[in-house]
mmCIF file of C-alpha atoms (C1' of nucleotides) in Angstrom:
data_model
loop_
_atom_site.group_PDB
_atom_site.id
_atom_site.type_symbol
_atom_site.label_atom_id
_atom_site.label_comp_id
_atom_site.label_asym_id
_atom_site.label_seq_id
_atom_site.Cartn_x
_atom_site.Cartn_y
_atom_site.Cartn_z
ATOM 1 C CA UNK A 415 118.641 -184.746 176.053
ATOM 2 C CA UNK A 416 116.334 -184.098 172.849
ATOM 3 C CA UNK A 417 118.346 -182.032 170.296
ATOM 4 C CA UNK A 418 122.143 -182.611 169.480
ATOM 5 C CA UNK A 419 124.388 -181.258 171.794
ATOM 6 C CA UNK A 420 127.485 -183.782 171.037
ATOM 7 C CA UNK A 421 129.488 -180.231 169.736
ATOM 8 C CA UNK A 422 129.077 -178.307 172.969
ATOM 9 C CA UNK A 423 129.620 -181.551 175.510
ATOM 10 C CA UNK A 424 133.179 -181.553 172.939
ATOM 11 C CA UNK A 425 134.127 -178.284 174.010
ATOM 12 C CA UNK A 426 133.407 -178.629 177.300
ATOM 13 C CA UNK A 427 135.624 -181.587 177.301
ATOM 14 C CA UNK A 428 138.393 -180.003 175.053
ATOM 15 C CA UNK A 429 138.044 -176.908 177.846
ATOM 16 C CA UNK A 430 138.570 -179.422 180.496
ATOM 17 C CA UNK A 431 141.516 -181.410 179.064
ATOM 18 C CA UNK A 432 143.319 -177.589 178.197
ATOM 19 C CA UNK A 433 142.991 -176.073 181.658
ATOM 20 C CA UNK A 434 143.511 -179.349 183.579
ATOM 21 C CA UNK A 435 144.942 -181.516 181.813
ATOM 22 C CA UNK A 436 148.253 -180.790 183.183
ATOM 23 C CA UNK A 437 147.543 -181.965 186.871
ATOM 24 C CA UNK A 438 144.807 -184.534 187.037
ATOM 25 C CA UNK A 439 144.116 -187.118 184.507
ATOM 26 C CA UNK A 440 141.087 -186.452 182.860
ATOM 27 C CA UNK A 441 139.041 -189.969 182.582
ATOM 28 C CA UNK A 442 136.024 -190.553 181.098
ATOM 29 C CA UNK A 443 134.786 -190.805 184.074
ATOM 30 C CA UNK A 444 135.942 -187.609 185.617
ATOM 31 C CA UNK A 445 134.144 -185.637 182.182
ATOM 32 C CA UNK A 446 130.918 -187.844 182.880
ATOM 33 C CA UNK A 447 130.771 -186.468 185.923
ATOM 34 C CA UNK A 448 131.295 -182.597 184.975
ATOM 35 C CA UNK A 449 129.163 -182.483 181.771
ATOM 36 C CA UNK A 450 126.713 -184.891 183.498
ATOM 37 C CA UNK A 451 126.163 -187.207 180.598
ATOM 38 C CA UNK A 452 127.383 -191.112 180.576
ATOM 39 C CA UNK A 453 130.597 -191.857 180.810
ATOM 40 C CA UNK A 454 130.142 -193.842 177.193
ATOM 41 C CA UNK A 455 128.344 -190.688 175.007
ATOM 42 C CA UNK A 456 131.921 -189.023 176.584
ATOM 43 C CA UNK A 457 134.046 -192.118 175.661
ATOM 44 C CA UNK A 458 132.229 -191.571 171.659
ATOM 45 C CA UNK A 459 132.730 -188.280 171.688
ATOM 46 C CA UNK A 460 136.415 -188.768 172.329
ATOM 47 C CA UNK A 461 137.082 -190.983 170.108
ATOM 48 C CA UNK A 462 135.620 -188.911 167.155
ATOM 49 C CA UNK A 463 137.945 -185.975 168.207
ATOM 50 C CA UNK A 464 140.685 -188.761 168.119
ATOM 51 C CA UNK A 465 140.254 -189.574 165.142
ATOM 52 C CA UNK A 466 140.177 -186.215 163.463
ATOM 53 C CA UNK A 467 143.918 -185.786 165.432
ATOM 54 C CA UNK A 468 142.618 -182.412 167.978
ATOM 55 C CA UNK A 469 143.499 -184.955 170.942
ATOM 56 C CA UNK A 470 145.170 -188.473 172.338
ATOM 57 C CA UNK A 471 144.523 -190.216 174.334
ATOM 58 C CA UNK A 472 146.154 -192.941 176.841
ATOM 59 C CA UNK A 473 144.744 -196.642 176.218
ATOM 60 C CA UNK A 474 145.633 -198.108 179.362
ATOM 61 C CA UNK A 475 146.336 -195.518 182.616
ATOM 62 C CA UNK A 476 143.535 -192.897 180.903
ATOM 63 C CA UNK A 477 144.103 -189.446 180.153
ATOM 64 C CA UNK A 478 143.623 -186.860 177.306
ATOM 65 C CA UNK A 479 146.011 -184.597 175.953
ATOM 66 C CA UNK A 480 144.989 -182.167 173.345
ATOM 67 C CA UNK A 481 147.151 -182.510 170.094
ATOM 68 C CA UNK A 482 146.912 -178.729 168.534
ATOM 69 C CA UNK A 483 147.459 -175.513 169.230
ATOM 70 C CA UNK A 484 144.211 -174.079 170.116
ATOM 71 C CA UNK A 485 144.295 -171.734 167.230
ATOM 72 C CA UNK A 486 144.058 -174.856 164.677
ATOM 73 C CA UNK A 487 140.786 -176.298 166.764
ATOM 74 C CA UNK A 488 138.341 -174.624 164.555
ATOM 75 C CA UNK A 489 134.329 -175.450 165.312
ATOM 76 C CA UNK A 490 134.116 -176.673 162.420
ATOM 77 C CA UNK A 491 136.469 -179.602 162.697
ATOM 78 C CA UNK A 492 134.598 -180.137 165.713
ATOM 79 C CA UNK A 493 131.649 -180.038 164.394
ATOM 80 C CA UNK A 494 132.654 -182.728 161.287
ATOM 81 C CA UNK A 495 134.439 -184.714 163.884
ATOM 82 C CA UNK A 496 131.678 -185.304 166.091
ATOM 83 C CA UNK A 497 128.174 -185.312 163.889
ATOM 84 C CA UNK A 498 129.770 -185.492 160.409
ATOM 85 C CA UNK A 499 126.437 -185.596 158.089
ATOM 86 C CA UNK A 500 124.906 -182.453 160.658
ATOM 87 C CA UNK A 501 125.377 -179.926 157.347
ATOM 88 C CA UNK A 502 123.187 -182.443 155.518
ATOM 89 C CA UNK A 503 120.226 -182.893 158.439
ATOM 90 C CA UNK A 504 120.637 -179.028 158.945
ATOM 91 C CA UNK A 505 118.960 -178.645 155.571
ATOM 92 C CA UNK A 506 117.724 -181.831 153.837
ATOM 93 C CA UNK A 507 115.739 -182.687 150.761
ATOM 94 C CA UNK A 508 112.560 -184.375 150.391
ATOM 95 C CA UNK A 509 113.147 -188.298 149.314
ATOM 96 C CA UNK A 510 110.316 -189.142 147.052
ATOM 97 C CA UNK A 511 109.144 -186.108 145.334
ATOM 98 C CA UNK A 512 106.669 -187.377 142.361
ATOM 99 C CA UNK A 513 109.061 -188.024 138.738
ATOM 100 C CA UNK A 514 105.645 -186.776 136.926
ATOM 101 C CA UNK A 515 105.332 -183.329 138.045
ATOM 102 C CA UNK A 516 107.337 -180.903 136.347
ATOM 103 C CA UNK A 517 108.426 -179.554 140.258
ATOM 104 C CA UNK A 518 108.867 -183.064 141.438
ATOM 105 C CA UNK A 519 111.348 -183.918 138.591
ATOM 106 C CA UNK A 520 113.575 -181.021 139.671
ATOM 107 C CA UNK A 521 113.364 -180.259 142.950
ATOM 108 C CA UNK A 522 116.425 -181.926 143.521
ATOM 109 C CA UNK A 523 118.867 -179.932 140.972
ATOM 110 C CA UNK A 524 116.698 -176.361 141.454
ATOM 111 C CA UNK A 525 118.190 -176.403 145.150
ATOM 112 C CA UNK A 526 121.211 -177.377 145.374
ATOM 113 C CA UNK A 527 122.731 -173.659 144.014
ATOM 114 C CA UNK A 528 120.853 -172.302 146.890
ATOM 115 C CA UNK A 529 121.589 -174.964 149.632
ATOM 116 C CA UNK A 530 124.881 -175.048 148.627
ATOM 117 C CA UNK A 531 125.697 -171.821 149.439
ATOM 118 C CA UNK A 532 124.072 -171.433 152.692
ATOM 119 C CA UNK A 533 126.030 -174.926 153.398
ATOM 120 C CA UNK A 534 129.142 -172.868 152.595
ATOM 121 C CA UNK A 535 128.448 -170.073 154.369
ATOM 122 C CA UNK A 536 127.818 -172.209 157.598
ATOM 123 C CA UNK A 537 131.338 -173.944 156.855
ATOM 124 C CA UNK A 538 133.039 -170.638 156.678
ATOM 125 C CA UNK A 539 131.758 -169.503 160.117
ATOM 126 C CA UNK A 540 131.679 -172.306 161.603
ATOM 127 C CA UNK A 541 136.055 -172.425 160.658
ATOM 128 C CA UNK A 542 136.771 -169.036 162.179
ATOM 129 C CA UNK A 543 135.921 -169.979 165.803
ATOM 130 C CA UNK A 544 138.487 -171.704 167.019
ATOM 131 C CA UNK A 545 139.223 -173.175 170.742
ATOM 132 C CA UNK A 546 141.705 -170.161 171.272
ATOM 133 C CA UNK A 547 138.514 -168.052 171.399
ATOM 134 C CA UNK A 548 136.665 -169.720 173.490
ATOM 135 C CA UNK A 549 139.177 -170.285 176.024
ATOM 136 C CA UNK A 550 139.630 -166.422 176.119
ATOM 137 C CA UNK A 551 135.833 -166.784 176.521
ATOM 138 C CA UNK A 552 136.026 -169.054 179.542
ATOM 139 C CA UNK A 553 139.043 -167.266 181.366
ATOM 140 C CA UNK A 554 136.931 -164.411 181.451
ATOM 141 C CA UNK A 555 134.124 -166.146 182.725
ATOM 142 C CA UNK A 556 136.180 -167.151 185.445
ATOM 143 C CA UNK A 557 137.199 -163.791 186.712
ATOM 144 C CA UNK A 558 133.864 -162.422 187.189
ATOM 145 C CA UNK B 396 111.774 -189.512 156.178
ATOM 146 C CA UNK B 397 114.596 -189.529 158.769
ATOM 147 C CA UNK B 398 115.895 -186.133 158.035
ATOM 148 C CA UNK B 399 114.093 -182.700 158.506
ATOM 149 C CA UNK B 400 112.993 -181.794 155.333
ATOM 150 C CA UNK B 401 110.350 -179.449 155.668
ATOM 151 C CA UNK B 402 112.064 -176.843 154.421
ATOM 152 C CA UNK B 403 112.458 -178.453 151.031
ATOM 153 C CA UNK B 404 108.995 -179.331 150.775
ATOM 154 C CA UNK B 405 108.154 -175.795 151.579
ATOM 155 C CA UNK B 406 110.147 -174.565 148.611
ATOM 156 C CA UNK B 407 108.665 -177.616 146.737
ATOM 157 C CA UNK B 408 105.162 -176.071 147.603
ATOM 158 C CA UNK B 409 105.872 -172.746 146.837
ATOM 159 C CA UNK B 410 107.072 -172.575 143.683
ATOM 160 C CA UNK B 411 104.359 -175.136 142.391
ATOM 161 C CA UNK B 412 101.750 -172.537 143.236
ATOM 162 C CA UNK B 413 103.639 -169.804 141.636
ATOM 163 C CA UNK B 414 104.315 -171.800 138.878
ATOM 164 C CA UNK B 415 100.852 -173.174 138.678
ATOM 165 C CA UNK B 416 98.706 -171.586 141.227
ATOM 166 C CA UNK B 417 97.244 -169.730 138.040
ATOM 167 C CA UNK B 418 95.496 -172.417 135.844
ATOM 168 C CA UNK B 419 95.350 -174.939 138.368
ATOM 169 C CA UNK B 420 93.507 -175.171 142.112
ATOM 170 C CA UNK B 421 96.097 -176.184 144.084
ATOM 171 C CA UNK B 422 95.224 -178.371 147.321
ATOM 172 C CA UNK B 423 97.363 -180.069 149.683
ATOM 173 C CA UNK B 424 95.839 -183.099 148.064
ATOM 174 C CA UNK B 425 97.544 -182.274 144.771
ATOM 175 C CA UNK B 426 101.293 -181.033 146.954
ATOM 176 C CA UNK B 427 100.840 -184.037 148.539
ATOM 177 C CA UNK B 428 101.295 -186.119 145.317
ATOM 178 C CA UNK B 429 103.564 -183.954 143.661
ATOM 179 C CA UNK B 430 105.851 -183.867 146.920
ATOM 180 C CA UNK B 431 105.175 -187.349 148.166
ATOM 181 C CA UNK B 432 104.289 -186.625 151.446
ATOM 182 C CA UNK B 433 100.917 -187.130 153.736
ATOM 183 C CA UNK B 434 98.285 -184.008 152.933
ATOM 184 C CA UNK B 435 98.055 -183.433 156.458
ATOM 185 C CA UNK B 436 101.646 -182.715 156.563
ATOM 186 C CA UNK B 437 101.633 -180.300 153.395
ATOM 187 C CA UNK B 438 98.565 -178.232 155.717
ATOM 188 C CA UNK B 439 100.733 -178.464 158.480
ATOM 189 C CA UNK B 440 103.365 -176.843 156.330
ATOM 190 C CA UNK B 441 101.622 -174.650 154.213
ATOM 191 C CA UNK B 442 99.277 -173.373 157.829
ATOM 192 C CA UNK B 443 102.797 -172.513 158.933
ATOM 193 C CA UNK B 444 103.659 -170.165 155.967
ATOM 194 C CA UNK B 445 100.303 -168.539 155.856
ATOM 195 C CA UNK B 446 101.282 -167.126 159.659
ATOM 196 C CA UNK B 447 104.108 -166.015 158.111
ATOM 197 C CA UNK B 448 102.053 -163.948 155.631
ATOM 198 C CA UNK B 449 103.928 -165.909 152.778
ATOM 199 C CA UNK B 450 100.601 -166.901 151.208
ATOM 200 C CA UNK B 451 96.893 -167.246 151.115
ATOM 201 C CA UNK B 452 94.700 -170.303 151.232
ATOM 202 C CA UNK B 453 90.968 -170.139 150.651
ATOM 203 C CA UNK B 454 89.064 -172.128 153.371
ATOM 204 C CA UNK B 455 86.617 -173.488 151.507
ATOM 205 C CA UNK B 456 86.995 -174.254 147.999
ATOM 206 C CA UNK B 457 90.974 -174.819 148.331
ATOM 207 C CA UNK B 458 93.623 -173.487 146.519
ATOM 208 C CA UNK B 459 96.614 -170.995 148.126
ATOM 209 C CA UNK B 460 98.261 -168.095 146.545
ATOM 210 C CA UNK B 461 100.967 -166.347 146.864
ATOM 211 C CA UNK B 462 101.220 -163.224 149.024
ATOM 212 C CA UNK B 463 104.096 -161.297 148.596
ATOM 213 C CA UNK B 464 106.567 -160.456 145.700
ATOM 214 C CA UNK B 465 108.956 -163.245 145.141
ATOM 215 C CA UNK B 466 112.407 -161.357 146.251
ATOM 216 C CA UNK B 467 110.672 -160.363 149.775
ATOM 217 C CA UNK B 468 110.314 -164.540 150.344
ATOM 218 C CA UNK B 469 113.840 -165.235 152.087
ATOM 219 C CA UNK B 470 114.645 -168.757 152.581
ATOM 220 C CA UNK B 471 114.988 -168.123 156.569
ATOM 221 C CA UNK B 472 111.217 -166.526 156.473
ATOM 222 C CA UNK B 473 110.742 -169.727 155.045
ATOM 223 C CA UNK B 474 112.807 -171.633 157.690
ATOM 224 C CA UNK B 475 111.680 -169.549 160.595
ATOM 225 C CA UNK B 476 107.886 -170.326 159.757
ATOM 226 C CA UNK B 477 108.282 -173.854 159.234
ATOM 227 C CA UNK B 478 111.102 -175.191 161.818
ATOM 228 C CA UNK B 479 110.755 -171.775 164.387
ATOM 229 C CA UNK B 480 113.819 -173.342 166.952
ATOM 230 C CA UNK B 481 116.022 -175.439 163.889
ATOM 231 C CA UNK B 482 118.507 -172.596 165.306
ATOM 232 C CA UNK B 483 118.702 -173.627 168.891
ATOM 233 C CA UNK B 484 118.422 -177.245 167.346
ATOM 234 C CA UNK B 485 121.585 -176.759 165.049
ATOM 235 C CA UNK B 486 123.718 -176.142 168.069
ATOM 236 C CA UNK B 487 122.654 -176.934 171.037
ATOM 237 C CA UNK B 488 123.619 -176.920 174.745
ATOM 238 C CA UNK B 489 123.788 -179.886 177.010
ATOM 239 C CA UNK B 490 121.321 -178.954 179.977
ATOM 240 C CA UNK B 491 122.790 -180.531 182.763
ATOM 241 C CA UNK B 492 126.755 -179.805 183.393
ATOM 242 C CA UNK B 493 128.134 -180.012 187.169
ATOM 243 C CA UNK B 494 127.411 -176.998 188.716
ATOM 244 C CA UNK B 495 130.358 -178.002 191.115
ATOM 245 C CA UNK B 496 132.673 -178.382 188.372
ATOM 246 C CA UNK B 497 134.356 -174.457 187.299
ATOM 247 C CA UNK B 498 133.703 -175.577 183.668
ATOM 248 C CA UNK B 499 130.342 -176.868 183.949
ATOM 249 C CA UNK B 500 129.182 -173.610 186.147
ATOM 250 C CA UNK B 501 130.464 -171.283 182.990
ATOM 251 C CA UNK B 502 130.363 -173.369 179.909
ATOM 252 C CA UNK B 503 126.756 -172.118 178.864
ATOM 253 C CA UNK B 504 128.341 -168.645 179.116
ATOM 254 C CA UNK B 505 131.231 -169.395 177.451
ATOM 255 C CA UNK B 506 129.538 -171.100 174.442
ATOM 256 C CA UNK B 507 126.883 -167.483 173.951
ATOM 257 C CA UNK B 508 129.300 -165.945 172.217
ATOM 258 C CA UNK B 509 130.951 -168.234 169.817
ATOM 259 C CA UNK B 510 126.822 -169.718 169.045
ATOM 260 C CA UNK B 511 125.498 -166.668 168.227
ATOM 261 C CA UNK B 512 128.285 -165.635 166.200
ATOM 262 C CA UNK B 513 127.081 -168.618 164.099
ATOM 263 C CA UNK B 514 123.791 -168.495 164.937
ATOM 264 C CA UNK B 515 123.880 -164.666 163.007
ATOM 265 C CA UNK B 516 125.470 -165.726 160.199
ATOM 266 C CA UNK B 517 123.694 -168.643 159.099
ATOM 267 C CA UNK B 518 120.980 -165.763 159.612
ATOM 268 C CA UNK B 519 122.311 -163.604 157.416
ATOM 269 C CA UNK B 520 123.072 -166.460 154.632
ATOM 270 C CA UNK B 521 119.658 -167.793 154.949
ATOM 271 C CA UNK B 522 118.610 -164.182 154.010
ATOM 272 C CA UNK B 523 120.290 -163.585 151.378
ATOM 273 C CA UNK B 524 118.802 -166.703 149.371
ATOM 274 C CA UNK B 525 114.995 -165.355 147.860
ATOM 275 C CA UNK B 526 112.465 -167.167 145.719
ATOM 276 C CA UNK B 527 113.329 -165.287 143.240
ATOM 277 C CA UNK B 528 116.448 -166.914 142.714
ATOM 278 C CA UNK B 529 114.951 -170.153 143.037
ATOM 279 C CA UNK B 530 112.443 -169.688 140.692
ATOM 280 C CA UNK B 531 115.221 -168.444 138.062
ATOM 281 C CA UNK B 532 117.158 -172.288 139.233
ATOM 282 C CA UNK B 533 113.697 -173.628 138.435
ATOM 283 C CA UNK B 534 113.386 -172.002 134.765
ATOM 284 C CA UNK B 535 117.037 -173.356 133.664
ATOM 285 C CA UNK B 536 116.095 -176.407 135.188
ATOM 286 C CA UNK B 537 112.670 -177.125 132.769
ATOM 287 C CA UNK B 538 115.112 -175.183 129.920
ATOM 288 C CA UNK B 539 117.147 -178.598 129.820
ATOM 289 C "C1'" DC C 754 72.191 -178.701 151.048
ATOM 290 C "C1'" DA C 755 75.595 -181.795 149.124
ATOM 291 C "C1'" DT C 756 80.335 -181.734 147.822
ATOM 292 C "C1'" DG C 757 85.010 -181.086 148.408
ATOM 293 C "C1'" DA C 758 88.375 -178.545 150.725
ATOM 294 C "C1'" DT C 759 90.861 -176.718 154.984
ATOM 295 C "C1'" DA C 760 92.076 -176.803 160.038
ATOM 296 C "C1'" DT C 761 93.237 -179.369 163.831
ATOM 297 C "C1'" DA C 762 93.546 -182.947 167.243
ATOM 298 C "C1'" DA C 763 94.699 -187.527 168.633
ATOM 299 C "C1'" DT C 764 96.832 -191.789 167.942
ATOM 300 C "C1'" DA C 765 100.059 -194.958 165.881
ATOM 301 C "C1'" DA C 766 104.253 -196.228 163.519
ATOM 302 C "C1'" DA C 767 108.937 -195.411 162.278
ATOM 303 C "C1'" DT C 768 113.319 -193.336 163.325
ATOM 304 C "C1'" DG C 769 116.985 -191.511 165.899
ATOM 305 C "C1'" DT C 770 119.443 -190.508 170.176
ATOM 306 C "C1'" DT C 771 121.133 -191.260 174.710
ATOM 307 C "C1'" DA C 772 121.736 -194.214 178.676
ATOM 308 C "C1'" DA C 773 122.935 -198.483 180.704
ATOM 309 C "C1'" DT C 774 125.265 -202.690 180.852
ATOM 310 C "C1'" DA C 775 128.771 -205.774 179.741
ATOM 311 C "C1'" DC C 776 133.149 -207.314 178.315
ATOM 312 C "C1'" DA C 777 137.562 -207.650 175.909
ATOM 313 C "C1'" DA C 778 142.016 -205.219 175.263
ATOM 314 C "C1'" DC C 779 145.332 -202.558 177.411
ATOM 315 C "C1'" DC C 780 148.729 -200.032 180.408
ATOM 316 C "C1'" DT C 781 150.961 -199.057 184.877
ATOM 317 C "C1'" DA C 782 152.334 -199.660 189.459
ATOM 318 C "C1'" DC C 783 153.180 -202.621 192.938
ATOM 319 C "C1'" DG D 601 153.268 -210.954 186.459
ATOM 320 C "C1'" DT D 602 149.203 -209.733 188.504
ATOM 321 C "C1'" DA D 603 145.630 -206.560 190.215
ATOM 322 C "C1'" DG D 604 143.279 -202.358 189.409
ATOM 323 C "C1'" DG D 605 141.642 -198.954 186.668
ATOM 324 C "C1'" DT D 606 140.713 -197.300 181.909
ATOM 325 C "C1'" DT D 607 139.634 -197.263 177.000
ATOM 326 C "C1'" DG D 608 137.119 -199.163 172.964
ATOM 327 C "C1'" DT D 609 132.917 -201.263 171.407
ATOM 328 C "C1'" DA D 610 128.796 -203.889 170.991
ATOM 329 C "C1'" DT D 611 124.188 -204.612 172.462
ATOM 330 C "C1'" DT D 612 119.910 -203.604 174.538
ATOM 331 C "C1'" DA D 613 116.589 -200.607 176.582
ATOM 332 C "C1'" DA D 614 114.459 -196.063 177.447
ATOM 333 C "C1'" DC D 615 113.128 -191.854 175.607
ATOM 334 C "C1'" DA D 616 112.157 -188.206 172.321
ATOM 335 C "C1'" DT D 617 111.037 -186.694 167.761
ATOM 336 C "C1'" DT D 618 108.964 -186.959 163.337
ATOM 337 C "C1'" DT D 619 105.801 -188.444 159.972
ATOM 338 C "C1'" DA D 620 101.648 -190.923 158.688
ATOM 339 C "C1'" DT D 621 97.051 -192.085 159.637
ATOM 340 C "C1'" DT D 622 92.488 -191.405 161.118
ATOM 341 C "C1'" DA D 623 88.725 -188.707 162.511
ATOM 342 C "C1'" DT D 624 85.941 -184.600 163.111
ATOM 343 C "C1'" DA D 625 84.477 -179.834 162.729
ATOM 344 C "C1'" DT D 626 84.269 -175.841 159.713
ATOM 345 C "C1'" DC D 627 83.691 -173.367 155.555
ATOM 346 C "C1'" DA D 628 82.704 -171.922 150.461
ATOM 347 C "C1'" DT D 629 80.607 -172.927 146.158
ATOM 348 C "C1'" DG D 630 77.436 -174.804 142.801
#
DNA sequence: CATGATATAATAAATGTTAATACAACCTAC
DNA sequence: GTAGGTTGTATTAACATTTATTATATCATG
């Protein structure tokens, strides 16, 4: 796998744990197997969405169970749940510019108006997907 | 450097030769300094915008030049030249989901619409942001 | 034609990401 | 309460990506 795909292996698990979720227990194991990555990338993945409170899940027996309504699983929190510096990478800045050149010197302050905004811009699309979307998305998908 | 920063440097590059391109020859030798990067990666960079048609480099005796009026250089020309697939890269699709599994058949599907939604506008953001602008940042920057 | 610059390729070094393995902590059912 | 299956992590290895380095060919100018 050579570029980031932690956010899209998330939804497919959040997908997962929404439609069947209710009859099987969905193991780390069982998502390894359907997104066909390692059952430990799924296990980290998990985790972060634990922690930012869109899921539990079961220590001992296994099992996730999503914690929202899909309407309050935005992309975003997604996103900043499972690669939480990716707004940064997306659009870094240089480390050692030269402190004798005029440019150099400022580099730093001249874009951060700029970045900012397109940082912003990202944030506000990336909060009005949500999971309720995508589910419609994937419901659809299935009746073809 | 552990983040992509290319953009940045771009930028960097540009508005030193707008700024200076005038009095002074400027060669990757002299970006290279000012920036702090390798001169083969300022060519690299600066070979990239001149596909673009953002500027002009004389083969010979060195020195680039700008080649179009500063509003009509967007920052996502500028991205576009210098990382073409940072898009596809931003949010990305695991490759191999169980094509036995219903979710893992339709999650690339399910995941076009929601992407590209995002994909647009961080587009459109990236857009809006010109040189112009960040030559203005640049000017209250020296004003200090 | 000598000098200094670009253009580009190839290799090496550094960094980051994912996979694989292992193991402790934990719950549930029997 | 014990066995079986699962989560939570840590560690190491494999792989991919990025940047730096080195080298060479090409070109313009004095």
């Amino acid at each position: 796998m050579h570029i980031s795909t932690k956010c899209s292996i998330a939804i497919h698990c959040l997908i997962f744990i929404n439609e069947y979720g209710n009859n099987k227990r969905v193991t780390s194991e069982l998502l390894a197997l359907s997104t066909g990555c390692n059952p430990v990338t799924i296990r980290n993945i998990i985790s972060a969405l634990k922690k930012e409170g869109i899921l539990s899940v079961k220590f001992g027996t296994g099992g996730a169970t999503l914690n929202c309504a899909l309407e309050d699983i935005t992309l975003y929190r997604i996103y900043m749940a499972v690669e939480p510096d990716a707004l940064k990478k997306f659009i870094g800045v240089h480390a050692m510019p030269s402190p004798l050149c005029p440019v150099g010197k400022n580099i730093h302050a001249v874009l951060e108006m700029p970045y900012n905004k397109v940082r912003d811009s990202l944030k506000t699309s990336l909060q009005s997907v949500t999971m309720k979307e995508i589910i419609n998305e994937y419901h659809n998908a299935l009746a073809k």
